[in-house]
PDB file of C-alpha atoms in Angstrom:
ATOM      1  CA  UNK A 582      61.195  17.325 -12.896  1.00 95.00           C
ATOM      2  CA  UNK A 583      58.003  18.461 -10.542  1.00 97.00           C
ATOM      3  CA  UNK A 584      57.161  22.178 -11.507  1.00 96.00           C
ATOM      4  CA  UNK A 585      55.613  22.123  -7.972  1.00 96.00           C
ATOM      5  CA  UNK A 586      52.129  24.383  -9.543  1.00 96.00           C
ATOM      6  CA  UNK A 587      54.462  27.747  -9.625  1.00 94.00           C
ATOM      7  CA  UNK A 588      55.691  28.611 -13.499  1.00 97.00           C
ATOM      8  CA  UNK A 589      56.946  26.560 -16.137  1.00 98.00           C
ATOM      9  CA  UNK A 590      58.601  23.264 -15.803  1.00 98.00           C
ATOM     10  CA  UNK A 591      61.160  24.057 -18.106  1.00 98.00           C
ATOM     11  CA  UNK A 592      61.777  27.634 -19.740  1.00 97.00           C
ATOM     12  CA  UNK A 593      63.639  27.716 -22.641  1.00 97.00           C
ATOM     13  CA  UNK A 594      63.905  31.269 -24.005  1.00 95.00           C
ATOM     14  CA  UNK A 595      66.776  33.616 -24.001  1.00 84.00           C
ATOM     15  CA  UNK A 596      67.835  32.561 -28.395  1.00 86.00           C
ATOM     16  CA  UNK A 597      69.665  29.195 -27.553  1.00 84.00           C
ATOM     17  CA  UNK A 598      69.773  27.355 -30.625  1.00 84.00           C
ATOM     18  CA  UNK A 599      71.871  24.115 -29.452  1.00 88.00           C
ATOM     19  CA  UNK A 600      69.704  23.618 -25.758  1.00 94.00           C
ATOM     20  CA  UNK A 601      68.845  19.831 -25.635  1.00 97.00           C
ATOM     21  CA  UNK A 602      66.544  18.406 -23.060  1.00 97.00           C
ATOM     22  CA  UNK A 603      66.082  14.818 -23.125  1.00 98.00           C
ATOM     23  CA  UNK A 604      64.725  11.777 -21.072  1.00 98.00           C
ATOM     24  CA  UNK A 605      63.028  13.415 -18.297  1.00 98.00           C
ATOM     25  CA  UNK A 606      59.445  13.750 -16.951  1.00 98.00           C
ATOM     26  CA  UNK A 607      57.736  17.104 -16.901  1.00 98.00           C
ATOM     27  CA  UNK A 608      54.903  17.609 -14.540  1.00 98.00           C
ATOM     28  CA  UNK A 609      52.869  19.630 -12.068  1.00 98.00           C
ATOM     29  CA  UNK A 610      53.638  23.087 -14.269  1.00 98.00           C
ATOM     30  CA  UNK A 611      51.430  25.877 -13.984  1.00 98.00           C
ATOM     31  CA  UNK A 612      51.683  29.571 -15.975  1.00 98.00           C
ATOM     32  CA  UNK A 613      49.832  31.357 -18.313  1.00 97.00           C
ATOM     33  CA  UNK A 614      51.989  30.041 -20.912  1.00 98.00           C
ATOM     34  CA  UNK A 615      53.075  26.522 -21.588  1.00 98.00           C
ATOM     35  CA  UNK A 616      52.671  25.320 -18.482  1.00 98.00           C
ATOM     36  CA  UNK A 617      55.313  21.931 -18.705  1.00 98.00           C
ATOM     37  CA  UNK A 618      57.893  23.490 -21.283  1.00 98.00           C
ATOM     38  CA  UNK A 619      57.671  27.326 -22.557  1.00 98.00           C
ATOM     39  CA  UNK A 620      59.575  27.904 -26.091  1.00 98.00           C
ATOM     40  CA  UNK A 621      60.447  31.352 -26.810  1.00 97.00           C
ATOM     41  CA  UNK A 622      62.581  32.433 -29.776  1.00 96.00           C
ATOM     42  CA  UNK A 623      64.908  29.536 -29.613  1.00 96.00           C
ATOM     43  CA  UNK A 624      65.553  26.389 -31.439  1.00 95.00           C
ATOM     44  CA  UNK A 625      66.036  23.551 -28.907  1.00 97.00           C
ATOM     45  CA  UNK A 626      66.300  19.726 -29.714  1.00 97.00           C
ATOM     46  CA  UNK A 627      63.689  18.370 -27.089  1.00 98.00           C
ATOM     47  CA  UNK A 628      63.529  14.407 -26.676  1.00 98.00           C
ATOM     48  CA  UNK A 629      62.372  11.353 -24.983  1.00 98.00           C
ATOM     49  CA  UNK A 630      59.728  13.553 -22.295  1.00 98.00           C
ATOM     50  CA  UNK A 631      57.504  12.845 -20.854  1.00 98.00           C
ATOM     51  CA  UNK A 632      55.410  15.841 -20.575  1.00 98.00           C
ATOM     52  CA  UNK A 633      52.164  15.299 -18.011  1.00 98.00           C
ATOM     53  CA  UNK A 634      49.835  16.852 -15.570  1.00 98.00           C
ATOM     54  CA  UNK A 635      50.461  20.548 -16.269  1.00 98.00           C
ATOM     55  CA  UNK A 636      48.125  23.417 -16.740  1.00 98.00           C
ATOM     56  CA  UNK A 637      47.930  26.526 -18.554  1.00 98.00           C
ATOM     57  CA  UNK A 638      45.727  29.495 -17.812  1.00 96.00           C
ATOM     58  CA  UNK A 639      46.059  30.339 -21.715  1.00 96.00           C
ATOM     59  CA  UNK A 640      48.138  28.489 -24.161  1.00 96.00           C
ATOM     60  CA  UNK A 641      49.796  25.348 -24.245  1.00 97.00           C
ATOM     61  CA  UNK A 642      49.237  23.106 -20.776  1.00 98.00           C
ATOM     62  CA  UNK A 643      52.032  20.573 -22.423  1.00 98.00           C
ATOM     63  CA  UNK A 644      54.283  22.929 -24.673  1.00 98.00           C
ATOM     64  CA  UNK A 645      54.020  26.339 -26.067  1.00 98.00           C
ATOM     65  CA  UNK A 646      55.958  27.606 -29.168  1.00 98.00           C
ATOM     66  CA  UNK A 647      56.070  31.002 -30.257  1.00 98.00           C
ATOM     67  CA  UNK A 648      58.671  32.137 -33.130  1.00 97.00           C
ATOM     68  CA  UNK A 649      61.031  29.048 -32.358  1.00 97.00           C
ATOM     69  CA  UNK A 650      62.472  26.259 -35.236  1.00 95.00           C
ATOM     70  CA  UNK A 651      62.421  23.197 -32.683  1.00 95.00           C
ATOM     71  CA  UNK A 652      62.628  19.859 -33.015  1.00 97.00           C
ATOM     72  CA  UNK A 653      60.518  17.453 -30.755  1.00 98.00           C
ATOM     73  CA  UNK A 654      60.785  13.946 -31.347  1.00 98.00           C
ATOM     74  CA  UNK A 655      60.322  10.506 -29.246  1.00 98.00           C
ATOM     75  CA  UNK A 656      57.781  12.195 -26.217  1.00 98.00           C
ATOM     76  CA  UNK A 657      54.552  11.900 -25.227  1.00 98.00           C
ATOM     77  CA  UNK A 658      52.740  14.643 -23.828  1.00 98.00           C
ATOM     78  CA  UNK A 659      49.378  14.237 -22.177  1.00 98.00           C
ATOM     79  CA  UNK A 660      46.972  15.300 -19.463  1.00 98.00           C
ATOM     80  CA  UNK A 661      47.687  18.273 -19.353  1.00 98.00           C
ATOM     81  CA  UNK A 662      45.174  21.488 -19.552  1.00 97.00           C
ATOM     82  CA  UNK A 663      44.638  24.781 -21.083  1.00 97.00           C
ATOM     83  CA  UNK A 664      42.252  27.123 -22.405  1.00 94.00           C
ATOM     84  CA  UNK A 665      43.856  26.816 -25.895  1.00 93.00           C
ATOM     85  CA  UNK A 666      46.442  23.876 -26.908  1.00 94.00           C
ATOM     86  CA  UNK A 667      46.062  21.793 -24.557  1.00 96.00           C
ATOM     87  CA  UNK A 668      48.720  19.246 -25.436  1.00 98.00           C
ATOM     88  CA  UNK A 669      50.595  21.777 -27.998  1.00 98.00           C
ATOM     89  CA  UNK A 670      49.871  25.638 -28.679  1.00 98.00           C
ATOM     90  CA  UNK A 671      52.285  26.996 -31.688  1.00 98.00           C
ATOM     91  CA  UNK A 672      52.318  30.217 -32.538  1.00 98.00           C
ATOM     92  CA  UNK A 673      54.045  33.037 -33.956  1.00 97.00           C
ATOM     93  CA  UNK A 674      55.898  31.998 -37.323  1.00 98.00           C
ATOM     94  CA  UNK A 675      56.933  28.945 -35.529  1.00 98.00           C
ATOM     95  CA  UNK A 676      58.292  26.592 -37.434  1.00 98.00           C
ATOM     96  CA  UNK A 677      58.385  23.199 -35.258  1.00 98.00           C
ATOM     97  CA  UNK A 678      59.396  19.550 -36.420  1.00 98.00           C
ATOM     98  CA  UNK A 679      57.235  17.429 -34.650  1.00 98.00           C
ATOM     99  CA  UNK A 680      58.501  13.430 -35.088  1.00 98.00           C
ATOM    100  CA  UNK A 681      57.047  10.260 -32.951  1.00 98.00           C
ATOM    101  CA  UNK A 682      54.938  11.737 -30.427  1.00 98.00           C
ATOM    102  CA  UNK A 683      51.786  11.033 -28.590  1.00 98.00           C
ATOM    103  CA  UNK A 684      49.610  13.912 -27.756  1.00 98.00           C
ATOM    104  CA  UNK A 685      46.489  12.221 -25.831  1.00 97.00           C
ATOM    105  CA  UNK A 686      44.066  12.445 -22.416  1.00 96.00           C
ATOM    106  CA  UNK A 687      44.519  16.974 -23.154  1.00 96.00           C
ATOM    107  CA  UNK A 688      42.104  18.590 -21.438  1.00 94.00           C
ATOM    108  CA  UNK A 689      41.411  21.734 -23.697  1.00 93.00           C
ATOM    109  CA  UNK A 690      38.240  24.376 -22.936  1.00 91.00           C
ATOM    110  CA  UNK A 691      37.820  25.281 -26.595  1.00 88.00           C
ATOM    111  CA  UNK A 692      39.196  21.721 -27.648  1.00 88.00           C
ATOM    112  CA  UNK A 693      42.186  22.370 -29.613  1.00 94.00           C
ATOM    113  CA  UNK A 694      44.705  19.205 -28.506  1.00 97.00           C
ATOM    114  CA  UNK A 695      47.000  21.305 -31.384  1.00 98.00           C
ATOM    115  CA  UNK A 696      46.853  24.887 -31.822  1.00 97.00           C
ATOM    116  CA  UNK A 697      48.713  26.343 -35.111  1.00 98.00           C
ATOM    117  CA  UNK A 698      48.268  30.150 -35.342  1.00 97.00           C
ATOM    118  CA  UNK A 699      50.544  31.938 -37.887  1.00 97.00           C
ATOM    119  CA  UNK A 700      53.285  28.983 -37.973  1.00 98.00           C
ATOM    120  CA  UNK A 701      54.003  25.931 -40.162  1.00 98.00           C
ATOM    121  CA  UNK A 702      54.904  22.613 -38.305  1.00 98.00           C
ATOM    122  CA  UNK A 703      56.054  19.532 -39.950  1.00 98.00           C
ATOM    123  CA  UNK A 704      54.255  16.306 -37.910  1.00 98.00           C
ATOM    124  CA  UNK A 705      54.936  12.783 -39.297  1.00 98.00           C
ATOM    125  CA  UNK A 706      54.867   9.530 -37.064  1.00 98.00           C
ATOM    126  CA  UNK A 707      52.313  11.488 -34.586  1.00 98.00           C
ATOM    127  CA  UNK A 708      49.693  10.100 -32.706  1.00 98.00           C
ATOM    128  CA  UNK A 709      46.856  12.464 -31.601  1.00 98.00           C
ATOM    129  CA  UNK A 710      44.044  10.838 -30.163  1.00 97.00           C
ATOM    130  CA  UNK A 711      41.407  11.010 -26.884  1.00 94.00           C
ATOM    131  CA  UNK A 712      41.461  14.386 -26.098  1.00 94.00           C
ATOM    132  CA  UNK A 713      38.863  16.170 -23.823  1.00 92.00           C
ATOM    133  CA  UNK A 714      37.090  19.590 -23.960  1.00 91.00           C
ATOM    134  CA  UNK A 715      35.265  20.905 -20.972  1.00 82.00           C
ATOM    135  CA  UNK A 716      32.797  22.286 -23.972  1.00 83.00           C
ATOM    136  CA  UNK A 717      30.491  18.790 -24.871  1.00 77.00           C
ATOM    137  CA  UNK A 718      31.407  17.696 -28.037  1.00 78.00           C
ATOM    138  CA  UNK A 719      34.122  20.631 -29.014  1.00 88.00           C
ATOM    139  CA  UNK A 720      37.203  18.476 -29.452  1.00 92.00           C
ATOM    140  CA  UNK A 721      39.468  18.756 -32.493  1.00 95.00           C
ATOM    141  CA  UNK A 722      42.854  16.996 -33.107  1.00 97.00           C
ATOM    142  CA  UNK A 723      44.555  19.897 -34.888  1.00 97.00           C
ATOM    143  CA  UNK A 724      43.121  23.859 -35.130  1.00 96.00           C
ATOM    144  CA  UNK A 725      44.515  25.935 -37.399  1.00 97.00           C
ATOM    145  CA  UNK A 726      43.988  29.737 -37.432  1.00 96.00           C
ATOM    146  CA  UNK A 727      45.510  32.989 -38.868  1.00 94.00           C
ATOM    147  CA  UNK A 728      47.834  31.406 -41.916  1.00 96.00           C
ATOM    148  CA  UNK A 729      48.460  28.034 -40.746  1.00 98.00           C
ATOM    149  CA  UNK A 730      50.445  25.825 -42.755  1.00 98.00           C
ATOM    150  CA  UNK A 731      50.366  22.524 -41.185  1.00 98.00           C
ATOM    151  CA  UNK A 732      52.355  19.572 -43.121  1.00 98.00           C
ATOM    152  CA  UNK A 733      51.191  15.955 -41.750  1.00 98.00           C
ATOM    153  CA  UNK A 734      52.911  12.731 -42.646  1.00 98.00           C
ATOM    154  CA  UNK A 735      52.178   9.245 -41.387  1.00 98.00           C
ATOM    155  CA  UNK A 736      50.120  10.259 -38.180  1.00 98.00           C
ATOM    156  CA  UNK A 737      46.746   9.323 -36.768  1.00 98.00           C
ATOM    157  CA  UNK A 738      44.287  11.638 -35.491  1.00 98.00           C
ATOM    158  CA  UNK A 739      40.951   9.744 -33.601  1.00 96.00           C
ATOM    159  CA  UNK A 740      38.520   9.970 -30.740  1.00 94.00           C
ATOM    160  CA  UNK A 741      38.386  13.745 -31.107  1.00 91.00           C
ATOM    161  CA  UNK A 742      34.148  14.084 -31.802  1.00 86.00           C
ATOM    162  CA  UNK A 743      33.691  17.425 -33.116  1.00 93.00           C
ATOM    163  CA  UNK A 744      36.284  17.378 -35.644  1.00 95.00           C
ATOM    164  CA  UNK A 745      40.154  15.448 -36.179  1.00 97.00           C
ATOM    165  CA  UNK A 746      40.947  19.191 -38.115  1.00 97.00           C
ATOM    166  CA  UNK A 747      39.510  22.391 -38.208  1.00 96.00           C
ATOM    167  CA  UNK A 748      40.091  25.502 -39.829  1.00 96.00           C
ATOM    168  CA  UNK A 749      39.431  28.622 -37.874  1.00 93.00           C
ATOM    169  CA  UNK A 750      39.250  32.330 -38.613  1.00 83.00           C
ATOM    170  CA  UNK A 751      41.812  34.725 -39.572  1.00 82.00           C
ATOM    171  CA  UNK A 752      44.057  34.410 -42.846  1.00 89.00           C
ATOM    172  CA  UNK A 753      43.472  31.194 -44.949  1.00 95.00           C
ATOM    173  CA  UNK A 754      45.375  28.046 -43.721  1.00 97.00           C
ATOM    174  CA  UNK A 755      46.149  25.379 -45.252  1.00 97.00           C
ATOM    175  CA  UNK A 756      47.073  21.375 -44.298  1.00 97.00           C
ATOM    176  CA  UNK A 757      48.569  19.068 -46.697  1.00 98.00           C
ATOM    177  CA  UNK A 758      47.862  15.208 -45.619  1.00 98.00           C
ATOM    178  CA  UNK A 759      50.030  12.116 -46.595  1.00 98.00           C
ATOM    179  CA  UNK A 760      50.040   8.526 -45.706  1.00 98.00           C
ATOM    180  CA  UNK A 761      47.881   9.183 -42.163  1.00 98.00           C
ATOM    181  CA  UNK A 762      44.751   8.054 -40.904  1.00 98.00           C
ATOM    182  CA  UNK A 763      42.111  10.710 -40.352  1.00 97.00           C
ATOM    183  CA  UNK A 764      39.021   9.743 -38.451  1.00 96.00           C
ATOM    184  CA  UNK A 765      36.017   9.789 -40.913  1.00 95.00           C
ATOM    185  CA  UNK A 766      38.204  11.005 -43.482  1.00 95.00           C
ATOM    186  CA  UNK A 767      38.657  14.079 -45.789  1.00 94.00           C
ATOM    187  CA  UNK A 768      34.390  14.616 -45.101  1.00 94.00           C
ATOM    188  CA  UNK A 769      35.112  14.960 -41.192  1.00 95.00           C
ATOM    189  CA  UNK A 770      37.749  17.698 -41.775  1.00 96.00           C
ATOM    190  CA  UNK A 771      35.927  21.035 -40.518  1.00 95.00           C
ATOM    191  CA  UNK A 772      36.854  24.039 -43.484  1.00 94.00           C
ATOM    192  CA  UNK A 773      34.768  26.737 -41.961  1.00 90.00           C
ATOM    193  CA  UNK A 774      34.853  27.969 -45.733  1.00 85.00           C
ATOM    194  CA  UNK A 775      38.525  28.392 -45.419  1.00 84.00           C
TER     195      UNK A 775
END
């Protein structure tokens, strides 16, 4: 599905909670908001996308979640652009299950490939790796801000040089790491005192 640069891809945000997109391509979005898919107080099953090549003026060039349970499994989502989140923003007491996908190539201006403000995703089997910030040497695999709760199983976070996670401002945050690979380990994660 070509967005064709006007709006989101896909939409999905009127309280659906048994919408399921699967097995398509995503690309050439463009809004303020989740430019390939925008997530909106609903609880969709998305699977098998391919979510590519779509910008956001704010938050989330591949997806944005606000206060949505979703489940996303079996995608990859990558270079795509935004301001904050490039590949994922989440927001909002979001509570996202995140399962088998590939968030890589983002193009982020404050270098967030995963933005978690407020909301506490569950990613296991997740590959996060290579993504790009327009700021030298700002990129970070997951930021969390404003009570965060960020549970990551089995995953792999690399190639992201200022830091794989880091803790922003706000309310304290926390991350609780099993069975993944971290890129330099617990000493690269950046606490910020948090």
């Amino acid at each position: 599905i070509d967005g064709g640069g006007s709006g989101s891809v896909v939409t999905i945000a009127n309280g659906e909670t048994s919408a399921v997109l699967s097995g398509f391509t995503l690309q050439n979005g463009n809004n303020n908001k989740g430019g390939g898919i925008l997530v909106d107080g609903t609880d969709p099953t998305l699977t098998n996308l391919i979510i590519r090549n779509n910008t956001a003026v704010d938050n989330g060039g591949g997806i944005y979640i606000s206060n949505s349970v979703l489940l996303l499994k079996n995608s990859i989502i990558k270079d795509n652009s935004s301001v904050w989140g490039g590949g994922v923003h989440i927001e909002n007491n979001s509570v996202p299950t995140i399962i088998n996908v590939e968030i890589t190539g983002n193009n982020i201006d404050n270098g967030q490939a995963v933005w978690v403000a407020g909301s506490d995703p569950i990613i296991s089997n997740t590959t996060i790796t290579n993504n790009e910030s327009s700021n030298d040497n700002n990129e970070k695999g997951i930021d969390l801000y404003h009570g965060a709760n960020v549970t990551l199983t089995n995953s792999i976070i690399t190639g992201q040089n200022y830091a794989p996670i880091n803790f922003s401002g706000g309310d304290s945050s926390s991350i609780t790491i099993s069975y993944s690979l971290i890129e330099g380990g617990q000493d690269s994660i950046v606490t910020n005192d948090n």
